[in-house]
Short mmCIF file of C-alpha atoms in Angstrom, two decimals:
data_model
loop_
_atom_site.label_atom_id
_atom_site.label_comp_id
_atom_site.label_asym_id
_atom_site.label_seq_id
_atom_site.Cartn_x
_atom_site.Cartn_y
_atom_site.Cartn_z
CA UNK A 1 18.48 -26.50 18.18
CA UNK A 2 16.12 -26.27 15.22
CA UNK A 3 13.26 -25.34 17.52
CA UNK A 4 14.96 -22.93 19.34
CA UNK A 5 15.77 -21.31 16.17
CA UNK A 6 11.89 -21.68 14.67
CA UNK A 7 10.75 -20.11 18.13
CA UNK A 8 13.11 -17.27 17.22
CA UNK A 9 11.55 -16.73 13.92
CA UNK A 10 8.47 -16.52 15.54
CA UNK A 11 8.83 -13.71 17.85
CA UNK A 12 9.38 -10.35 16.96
CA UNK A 13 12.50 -10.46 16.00
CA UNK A 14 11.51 -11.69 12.72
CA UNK A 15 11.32 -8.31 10.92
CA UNK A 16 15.18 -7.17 11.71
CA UNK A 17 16.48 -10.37 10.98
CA UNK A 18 14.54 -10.28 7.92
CA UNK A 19 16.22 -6.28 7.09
CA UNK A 20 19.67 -7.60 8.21
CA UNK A 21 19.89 -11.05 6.43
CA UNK A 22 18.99 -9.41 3.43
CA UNK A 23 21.12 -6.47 3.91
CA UNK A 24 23.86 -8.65 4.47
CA UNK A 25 23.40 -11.07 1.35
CA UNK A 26 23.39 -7.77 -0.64
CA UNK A 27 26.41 -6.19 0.49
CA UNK A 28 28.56 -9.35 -0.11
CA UNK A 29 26.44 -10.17 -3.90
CA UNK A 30 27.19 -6.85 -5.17
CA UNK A 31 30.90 -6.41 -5.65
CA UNK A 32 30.99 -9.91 -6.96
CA UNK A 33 28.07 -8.26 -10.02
CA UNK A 34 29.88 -5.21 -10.37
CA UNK A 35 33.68 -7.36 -10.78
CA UNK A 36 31.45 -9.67 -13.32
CA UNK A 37 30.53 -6.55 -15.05
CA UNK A 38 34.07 -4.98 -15.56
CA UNK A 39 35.27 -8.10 -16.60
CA UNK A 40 32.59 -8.96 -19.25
CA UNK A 41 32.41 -5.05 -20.53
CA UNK A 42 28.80 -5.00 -20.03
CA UNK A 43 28.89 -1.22 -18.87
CA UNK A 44 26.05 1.47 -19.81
CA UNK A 45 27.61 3.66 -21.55
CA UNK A 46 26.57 7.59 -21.20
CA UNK A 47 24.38 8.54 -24.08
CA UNK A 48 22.21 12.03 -24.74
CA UNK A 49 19.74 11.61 -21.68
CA UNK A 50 22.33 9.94 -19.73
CA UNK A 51 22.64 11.84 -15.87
CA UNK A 52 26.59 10.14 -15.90
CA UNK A 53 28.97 10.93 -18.18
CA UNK A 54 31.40 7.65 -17.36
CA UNK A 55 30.79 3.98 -18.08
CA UNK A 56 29.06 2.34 -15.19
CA UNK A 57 28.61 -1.17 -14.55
CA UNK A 58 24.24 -1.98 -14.32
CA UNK A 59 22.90 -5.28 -13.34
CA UNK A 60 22.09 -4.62 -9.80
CA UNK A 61 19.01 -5.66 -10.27
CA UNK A 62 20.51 -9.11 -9.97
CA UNK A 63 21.94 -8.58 -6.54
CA UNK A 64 18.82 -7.16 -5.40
CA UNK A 65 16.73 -10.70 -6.88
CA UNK A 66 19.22 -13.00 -4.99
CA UNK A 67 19.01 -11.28 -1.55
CA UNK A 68 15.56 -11.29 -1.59
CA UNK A 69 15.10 -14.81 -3.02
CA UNK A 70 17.18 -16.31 -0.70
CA UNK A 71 16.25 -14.24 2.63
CA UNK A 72 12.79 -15.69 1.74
CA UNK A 73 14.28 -19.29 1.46
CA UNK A 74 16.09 -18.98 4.73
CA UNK A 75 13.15 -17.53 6.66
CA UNK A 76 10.80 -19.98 4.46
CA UNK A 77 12.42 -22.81 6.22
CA UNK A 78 11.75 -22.01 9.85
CA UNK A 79 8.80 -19.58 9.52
CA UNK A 80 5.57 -22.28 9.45
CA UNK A 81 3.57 -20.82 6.86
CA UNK A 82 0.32 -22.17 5.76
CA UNK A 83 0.22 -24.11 2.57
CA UNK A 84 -1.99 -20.96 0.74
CA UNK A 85 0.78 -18.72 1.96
CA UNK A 86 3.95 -20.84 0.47
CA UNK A 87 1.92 -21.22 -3.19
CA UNK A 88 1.80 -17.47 -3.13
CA UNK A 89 5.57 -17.80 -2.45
CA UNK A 90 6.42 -19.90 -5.15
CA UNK A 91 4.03 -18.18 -7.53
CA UNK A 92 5.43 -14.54 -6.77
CA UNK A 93 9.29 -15.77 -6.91
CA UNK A 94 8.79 -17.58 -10.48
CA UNK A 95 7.46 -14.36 -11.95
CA UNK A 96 9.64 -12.03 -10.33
CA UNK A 97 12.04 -14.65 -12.26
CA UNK A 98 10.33 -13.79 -15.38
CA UNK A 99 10.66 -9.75 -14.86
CA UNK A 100 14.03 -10.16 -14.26
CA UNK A 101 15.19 -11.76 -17.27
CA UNK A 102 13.30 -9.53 -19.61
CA UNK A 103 15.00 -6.76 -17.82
CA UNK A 104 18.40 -8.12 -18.18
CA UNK A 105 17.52 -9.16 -22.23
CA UNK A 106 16.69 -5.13 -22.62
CA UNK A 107 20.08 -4.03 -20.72
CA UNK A 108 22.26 -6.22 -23.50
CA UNK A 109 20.28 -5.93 -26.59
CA UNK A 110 16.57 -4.04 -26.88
CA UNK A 111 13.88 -5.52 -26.23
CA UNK A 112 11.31 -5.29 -28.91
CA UNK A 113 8.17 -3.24 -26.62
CA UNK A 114 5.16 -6.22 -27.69
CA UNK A 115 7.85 -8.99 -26.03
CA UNK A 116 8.60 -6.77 -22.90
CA UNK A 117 4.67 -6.25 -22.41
CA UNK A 118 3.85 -10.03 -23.43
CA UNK A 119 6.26 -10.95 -20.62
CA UNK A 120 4.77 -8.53 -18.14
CA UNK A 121 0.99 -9.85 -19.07
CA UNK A 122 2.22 -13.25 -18.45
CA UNK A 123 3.72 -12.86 -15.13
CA UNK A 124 0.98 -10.59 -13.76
CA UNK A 125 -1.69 -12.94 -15.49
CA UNK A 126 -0.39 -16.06 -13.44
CA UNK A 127 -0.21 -14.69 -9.83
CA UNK A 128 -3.83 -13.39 -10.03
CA UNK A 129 -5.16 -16.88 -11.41
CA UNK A 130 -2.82 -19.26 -9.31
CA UNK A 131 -3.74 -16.82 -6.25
CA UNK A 132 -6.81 -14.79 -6.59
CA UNK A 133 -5.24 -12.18 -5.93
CA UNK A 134 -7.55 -9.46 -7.35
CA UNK A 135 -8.79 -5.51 -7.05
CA UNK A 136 -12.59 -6.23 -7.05
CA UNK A 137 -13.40 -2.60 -6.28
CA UNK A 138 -13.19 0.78 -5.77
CA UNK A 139 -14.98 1.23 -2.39
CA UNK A 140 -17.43 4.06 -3.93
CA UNK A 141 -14.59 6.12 -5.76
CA UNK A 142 -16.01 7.61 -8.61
CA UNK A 143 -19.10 6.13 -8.12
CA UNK A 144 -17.62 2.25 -8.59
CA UNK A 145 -18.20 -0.30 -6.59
CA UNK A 146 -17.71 -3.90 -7.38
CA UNK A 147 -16.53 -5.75 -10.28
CA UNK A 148 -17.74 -8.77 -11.53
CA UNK A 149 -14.52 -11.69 -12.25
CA UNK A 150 -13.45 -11.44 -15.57
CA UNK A 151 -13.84 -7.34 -14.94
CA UNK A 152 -11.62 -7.68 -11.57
CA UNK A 153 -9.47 -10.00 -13.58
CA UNK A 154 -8.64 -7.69 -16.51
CA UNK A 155 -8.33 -4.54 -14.40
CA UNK A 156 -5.60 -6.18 -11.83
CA UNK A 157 -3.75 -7.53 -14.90
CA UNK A 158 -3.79 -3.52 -15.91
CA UNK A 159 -2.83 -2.27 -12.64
CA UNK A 160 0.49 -4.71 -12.41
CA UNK A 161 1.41 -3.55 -15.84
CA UNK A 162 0.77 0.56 -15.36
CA UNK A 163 2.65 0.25 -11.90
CA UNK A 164 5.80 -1.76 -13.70
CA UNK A 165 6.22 0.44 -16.49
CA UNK A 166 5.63 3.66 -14.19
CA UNK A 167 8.14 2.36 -11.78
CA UNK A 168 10.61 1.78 -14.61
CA UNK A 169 10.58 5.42 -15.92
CA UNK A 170 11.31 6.84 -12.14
CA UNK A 171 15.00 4.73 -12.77
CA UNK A 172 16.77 8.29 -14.62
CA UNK A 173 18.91 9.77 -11.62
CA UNK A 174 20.74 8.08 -9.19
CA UNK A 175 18.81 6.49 -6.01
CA UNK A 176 15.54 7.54 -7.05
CA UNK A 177 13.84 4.08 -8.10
CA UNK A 178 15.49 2.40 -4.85
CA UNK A 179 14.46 5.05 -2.44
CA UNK A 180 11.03 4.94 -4.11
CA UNK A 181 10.70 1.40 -3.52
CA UNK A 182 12.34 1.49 -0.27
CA UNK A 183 9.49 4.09 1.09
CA UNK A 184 6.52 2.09 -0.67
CA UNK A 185 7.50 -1.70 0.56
CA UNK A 186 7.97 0.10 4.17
CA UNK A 187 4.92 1.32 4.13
CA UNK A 188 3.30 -1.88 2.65
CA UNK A 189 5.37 -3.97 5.09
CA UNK A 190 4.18 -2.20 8.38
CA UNK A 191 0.79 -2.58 6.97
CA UNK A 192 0.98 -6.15 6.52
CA UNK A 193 3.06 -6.15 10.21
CA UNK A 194 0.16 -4.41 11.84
CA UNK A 195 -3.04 -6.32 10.31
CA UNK A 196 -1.05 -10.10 11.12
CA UNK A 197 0.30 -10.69 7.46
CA UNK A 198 3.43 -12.07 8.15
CA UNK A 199 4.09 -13.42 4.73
CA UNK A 200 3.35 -10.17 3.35
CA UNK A 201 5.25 -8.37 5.87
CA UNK A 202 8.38 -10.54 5.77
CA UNK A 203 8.34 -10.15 1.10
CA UNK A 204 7.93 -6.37 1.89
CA UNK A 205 10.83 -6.01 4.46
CA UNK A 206 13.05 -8.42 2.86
CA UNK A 207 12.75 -6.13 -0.25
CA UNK A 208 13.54 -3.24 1.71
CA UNK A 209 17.33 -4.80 3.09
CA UNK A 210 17.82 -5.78 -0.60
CA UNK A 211 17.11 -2.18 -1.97
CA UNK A 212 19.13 -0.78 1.05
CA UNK A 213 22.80 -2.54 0.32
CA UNK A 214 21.95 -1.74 -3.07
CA UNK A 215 21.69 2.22 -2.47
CA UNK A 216 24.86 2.30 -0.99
CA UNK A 217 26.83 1.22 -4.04
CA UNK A 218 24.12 3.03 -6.41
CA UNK A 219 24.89 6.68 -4.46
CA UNK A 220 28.99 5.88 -4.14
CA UNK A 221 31.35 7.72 -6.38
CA UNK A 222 34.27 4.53 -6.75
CA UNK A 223 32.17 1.48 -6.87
CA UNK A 224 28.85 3.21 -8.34
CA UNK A 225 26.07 0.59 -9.57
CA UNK A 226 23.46 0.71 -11.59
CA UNK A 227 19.94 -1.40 -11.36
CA UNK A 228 18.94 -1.37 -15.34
CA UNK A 229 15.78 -2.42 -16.40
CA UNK A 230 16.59 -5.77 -14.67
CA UNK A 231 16.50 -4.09 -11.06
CA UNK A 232 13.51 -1.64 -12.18
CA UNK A 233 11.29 -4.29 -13.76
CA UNK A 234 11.75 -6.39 -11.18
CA UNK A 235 11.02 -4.16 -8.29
CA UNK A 236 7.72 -2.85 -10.36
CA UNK A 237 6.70 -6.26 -10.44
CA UNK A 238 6.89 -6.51 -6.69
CA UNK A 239 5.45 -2.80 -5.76
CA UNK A 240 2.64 -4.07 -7.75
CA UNK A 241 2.37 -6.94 -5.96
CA UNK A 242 2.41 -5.48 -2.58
CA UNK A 243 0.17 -2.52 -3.88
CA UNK A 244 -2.68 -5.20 -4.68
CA UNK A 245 -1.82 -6.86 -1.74
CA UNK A 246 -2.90 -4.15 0.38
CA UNK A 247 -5.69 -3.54 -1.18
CA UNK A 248 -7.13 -6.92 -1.35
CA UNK A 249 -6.05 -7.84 2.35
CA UNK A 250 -7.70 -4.16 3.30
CA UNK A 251 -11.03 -5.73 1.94
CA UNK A 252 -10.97 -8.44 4.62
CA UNK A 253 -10.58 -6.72 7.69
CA UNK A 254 -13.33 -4.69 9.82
CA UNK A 255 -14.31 -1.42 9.35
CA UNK A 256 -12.07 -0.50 12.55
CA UNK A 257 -9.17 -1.71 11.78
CA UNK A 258 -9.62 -0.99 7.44
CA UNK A 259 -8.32 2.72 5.93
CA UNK A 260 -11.37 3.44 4.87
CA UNK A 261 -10.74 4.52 0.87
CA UNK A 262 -7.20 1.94 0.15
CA UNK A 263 -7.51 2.85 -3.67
CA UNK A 264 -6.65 6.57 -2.97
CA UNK A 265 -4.11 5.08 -0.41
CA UNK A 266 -2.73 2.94 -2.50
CA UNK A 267 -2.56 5.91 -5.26
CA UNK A 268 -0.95 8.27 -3.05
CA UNK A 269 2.13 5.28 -2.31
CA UNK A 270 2.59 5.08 -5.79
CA UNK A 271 2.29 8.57 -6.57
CA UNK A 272 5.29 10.52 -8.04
CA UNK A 273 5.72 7.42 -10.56
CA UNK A 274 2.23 7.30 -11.60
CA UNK A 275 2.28 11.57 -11.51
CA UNK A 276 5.33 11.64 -13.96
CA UNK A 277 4.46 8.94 -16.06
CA UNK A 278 0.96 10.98 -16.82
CA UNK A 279 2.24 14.22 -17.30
CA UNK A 280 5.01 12.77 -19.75
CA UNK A 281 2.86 10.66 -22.11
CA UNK A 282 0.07 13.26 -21.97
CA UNK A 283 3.03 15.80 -23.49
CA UNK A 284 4.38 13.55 -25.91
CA UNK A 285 0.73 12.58 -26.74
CA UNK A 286 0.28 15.80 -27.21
CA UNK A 287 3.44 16.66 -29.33
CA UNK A 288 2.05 13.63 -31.52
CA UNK A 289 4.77 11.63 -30.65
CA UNK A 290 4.57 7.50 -29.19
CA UNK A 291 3.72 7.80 -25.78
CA UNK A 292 6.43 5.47 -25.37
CA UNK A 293 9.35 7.42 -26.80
CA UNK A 294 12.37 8.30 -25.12
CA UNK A 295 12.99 11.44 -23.74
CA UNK A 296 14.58 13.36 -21.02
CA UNK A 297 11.48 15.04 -19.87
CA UNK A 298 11.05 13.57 -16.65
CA UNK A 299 9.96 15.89 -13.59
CA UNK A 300 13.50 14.68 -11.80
CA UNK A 301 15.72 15.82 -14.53
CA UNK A 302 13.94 18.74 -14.43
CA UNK A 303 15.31 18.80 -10.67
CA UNK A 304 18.70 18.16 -11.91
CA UNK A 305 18.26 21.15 -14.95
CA UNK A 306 17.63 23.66 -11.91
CA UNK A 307 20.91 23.01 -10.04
CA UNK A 308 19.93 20.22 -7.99
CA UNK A 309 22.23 17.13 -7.16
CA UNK A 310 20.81 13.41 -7.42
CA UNK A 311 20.60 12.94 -3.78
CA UNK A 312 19.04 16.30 -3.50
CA UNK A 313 16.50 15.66 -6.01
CA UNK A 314 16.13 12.60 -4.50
CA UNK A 315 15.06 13.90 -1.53
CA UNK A 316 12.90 16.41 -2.07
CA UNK A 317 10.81 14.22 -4.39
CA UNK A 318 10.95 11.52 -1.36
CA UNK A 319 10.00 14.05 0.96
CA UNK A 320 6.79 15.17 -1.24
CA UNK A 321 5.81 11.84 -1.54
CA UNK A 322 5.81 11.25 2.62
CA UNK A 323 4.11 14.73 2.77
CA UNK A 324 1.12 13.06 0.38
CA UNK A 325 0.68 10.25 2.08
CA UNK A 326 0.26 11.83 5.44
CA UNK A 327 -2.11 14.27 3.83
CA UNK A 328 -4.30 11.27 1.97
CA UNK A 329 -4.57 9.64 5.26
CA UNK A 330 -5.51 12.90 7.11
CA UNK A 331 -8.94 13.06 4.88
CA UNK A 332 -9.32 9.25 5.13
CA UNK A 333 -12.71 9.74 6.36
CA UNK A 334 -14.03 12.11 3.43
CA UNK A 335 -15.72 11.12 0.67
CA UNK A 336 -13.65 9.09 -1.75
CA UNK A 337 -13.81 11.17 -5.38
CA UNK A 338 -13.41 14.20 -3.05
CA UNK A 339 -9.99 12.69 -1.06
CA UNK A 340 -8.47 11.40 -4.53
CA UNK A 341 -9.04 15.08 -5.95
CA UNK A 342 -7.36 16.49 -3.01
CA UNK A 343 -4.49 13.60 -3.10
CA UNK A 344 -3.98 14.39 -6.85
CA UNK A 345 -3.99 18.44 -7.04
CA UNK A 346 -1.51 17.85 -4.12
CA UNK A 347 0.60 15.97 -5.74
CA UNK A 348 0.42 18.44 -8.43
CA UNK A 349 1.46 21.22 -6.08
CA UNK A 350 4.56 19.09 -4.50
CA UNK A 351 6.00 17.40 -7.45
CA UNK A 352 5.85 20.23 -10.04
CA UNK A 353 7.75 22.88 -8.31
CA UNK A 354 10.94 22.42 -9.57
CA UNK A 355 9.31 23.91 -12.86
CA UNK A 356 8.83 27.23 -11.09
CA UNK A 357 12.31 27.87 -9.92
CA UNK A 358 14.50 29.60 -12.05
CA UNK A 359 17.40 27.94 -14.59
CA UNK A 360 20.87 28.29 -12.22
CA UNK A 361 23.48 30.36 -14.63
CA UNK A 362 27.27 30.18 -14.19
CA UNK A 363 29.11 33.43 -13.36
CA UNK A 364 30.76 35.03 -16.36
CA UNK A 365 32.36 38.39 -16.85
CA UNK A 366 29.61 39.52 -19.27
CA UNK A 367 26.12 38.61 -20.60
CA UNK A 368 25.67 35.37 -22.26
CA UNK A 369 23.59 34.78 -25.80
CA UNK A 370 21.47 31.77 -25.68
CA UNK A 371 20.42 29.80 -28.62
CA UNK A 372 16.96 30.12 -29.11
CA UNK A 373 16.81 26.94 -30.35
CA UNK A 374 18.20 25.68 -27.18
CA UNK A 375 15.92 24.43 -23.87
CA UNK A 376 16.07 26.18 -20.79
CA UNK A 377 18.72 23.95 -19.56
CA UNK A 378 21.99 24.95 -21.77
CA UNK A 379 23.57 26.05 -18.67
CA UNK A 380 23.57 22.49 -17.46
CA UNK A 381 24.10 20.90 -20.68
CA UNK A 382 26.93 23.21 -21.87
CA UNK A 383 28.72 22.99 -18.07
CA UNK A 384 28.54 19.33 -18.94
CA UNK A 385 29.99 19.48 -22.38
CA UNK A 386 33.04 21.54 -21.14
CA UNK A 387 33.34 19.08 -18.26
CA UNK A 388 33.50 16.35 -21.00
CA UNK A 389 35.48 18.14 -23.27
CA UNK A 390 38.28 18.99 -20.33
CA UNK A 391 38.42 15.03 -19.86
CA UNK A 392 39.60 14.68 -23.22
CA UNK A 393 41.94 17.43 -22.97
CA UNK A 394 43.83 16.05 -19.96
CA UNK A 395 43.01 12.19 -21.49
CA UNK A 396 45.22 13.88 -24.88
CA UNK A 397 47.89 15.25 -22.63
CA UNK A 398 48.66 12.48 -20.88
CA UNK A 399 49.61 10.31 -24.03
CA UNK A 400 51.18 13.27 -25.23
CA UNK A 401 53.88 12.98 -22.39
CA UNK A 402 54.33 9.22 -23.44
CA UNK A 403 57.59 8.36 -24.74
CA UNK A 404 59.61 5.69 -26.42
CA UNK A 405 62.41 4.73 -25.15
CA UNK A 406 65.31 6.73 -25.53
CA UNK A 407 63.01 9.95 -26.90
CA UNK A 408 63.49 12.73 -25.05
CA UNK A 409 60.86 15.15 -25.29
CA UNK A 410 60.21 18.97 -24.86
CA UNK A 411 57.23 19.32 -22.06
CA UNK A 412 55.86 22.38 -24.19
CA UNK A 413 55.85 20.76 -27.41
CA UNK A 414 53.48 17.50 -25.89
CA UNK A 415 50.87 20.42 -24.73
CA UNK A 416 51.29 21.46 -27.78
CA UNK A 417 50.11 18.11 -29.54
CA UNK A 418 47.84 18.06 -26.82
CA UNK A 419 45.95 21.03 -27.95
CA UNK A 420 46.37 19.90 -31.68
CA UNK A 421 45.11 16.63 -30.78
CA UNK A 422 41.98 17.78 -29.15
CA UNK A 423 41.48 20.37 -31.72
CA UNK A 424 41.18 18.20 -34.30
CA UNK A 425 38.70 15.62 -32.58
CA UNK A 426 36.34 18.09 -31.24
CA UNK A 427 36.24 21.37 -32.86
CA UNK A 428 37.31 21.11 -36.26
CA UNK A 429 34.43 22.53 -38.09
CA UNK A 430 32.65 23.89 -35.62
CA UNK A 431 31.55 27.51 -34.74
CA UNK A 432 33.25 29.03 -31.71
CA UNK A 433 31.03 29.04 -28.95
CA UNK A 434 30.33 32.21 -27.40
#
C-alpha cells in the first residue's frame, strides 16, 4: 500500500496534491486561530494608519506556518528526496521557525528594531552556510560579474533581509501581502517544476495552498483574519528563499534552458515591494525622518485615498506586477543594465498611477472648504470619521433604550440621552465642522 502511495507521489500528481493538502490543512487551522484569538483578546486594534476601523483577530501567520510545515512532512515521507535536498528541508523549516516567532513577539508587545534584524541575520546567515545557498553574481548587470565567498556571502545575507522587510511593508490593505506571495511562489514554483526541482517546486506550491485558505478568511467580512508580522515575516523569509533559489539553480543549467539575465527576473517578481519600499524611505529620508518610521505613505493606500476598495487595489497592483514580468521577460535577450532600466522605469509607470488620478469627493449641496493643513485625502479620512462617529451614535442609543426592570421609558427622551451622550464624548470642545 505504501508503494502504491510513493508511486503516486511520484507522478504528476504531486503538485495538486501538494495545493490541495495544504489548502485543506489551512481551511480547518484557521477558525481554530481566529476562536483562540477572540478568546485570548489578542485583537489589532484600529489605530491612525489602520485600513479597518473594528478589532480584528491577526495571527494567521500561524495557520499559514502549520499548513506548510506539515504538507512538507506528509509529502517528505513518501517523496524520496536526496539527503542534500532533506538538510535544505530541515534547515529552511527551523528558520522559518525563527521568523515566525519574532513576528508573533512584535504582534503582542514591540519588538525593539536591532532584535527583529538580529533575528533576521541569524536565520538568513544559517541557510546560506548550512546550504550554500548563495547569489555569486550578477551575470554582467552593471558591469558585475562574480563575487568572491565572503562577498557572495555578505550580499545574500543582504538580499534575504531587504526582501523580508520589503515584503513586510506590502502587509497595509487587505489581501495584498498574500496575493503578492501567492503570484511570486507560483512563479518560482513552475520554475522549479519546469527545470526538475522538485523540492523547490513542492516548498513553492505548498506555500501557495497555505496563502490561498488564508485569503479567503483575510478578504471575508464575518470571519476576517489578519497575518501580522508573524504571517509577513514569515512569508518574506520564504520569498527570499525561493528568490535566491532561482537564481542560484538558474546558474546551473545551460544556456538553453537558463533566462538569460535572472537578477532582473528575479527583480521584476519582487517588484512592487521592493518599488514601494524605495520610494518610501527615499521620502522620509528625504523629510529627515528614520527611514524606518511609520507612516501611511504607502503607494496602496494611496489606491485606497483615490476611491479604490482593497480588492480593487489589490488587483490592479497584482495586475501591474504580471504586466512587468511579461515585459522583463520579453527583453530577456537585451543587454542586462539596459533590460533592468526598462524593468524599473516600467514599474515606475504601472505602480505610480494611482498618484495621477484625482482625490474622489462626496456629493454635497454646496462647495466644501478644505483645511490646508489637511492631505489630499480628507475626503476619505473625514467619510471615515463620520462612519466612526455614526457607530457610536447608534452604540449610545442602544443602551439608551436599556431599562431596569419595572422603568418605563419615553422612546424620545433615550434619543435624547443618546444625542447628549455622544455629544459629550466626541464633540465637546470642538469646532463645528463645516
Amino acid at each position: 500500500m505504501l508503494e502504491k502511495i510513493g508511486l503516486l507521489f511520484q507522478t504528476n500528481y504531486v503538485i495538486p496534491l501538494v495545493l490541495f493538502a495544504s489548502w485543506a490543512v489551512s481551511i480547518r487551522i484557521f477558525p481554530v486561530i481566529i476562536y483562540i484569538v477572540q478568546k485570548k483578546n489578542l485583537m489589532d486594534e484600529p489605530g491612525e494608519r489602520s485600513s479597518h476601523s473594528l478589532k480584528t483577530p491577526t495571527f494567521g501567520g500561524i495557520g499559514m506556518f502549520l499548513a506548510f510545515c506539515l504538507t512538507l512532512m506528509l509529502f517528505g515521507l513518501f517523496i524520496d528526496f536526496p539527503y542534500g535536498d532533506l538538510r535544505k528541508l530541515i534547515s529552511l523549516v527551523a528558520c522559518s521557525t525563527v521568523l515566525l516567532f519574532l513576528g508573533m513577539k512584535d504582534d503582542l508587545v514591540v519588538l525593539a528594531p536591532k532584535k527583529k534584524f538580529g533575528g533576521q541575520i541569524l536565520a538568513a546567515a544559517i541557510v546560506i552556510v548550512l546550504t550554500d545557498l548563495r547569489i555569486t553574481g550578477f551575470g554582467g548587470m552593471l558591469g558585475f560579474g562574480e563575487m568572491p565567498y565572503a562577498v557572495s556571502v555578505l550580499f545574500t545575507v543582504f538580499v534575504f533581509i531587504t526582501i523580508i522587510n520589503a515584503f513586510n511593508l506590502t502587509d497595509g490593505i487587505d489581501g495584498l501581502a498574500g496575493s503578492l506571495a501567492t503570484l511570486s511562489s507560483l512563479v518560482f514554483g513552475v520554475f522549479f517544476l519546469v527545470n526538475n526541482q522538485l523540492l523547490l517546486a513542492v516548498t513553492s506550491f505548498a506555500l501557495v495552498g497555505a496563502i490561498i485558505g488564508f485569503l479567503g478568511y483575510n478578504f471575508s467580512e464575518k470571519d476576517k483574519l489578519f497575518m501580522g508580522d508573524s504571517g509577513s515575516l514569515f512569508l518574506g523569509y520564504l520569498l527570499a528563499w525561493q528568490g535566491v533559489s532561482f537564481v542560484a539553480v538558474n546558474n546551473t543549467l545551460s544556456s538553453m534552458d537558463s533566462i538569460e539575465h535572472a537578477p532582473n527576473m528575479l527583480l521584476a517578481i519582487l517588484s512592487y515591494p521592493l518599488l514601494d519600499t524605495l520610494r518610501v524611505f527615499s521620502i522620509r529620508i528625504f523629510n529627515k525622518r528614520s527611514p524606518f518610521s511609520a507612516d501611511r505613505n504607502h503607494i496602496h493606500h494611496r489606491f485606497i485615498d483615490k476611491g479604490f476598495t482593497h480588492k480593487q487595489a489589490t488587483a490592479a497592483i497584482i495586475l501591474s506586477n504580471l504586466l512587468l514580468i511579461g515585459l522583463v521577460w520579453a527583453v530577456n535577450d537585451w543587454d542586462p543594465t539596459l533590460q533592468l532600466l526598462i524593468g524599473f522605469l516600467a514599474g515606475v509607470a504601472l505602480y505610480m498611477y494611482p498618484f495621477v488620478l484625482p482625490v474622489p469627493r462626496p456629493a454635497t449641496s454646496g462647495p466644501i472648504m478644505v483645511p490646508e493643513s489637511q492631505p489630499e485625502n480628507y475626503f476619505v479620512r473625514k467619510s471615515q470619521e463620520i462612519y466612526r462617529k455614526r457607530q457610536s451614535v447608534f452604540t449610545h442609543a442602544k443602551q439608551a433604550f436599556v431599562k431596569e426592570p419595572g422603568e418605563k421609558r419615553d422612546r424620545s427622551e433615550s434619543w435624547k440621552k443618546a444625542g447628549k451622550s455622544y455629544r459629550e464624548k466626541h464633540l465637546e470642545g470642538q469646532p463645528d465642522l463645516k
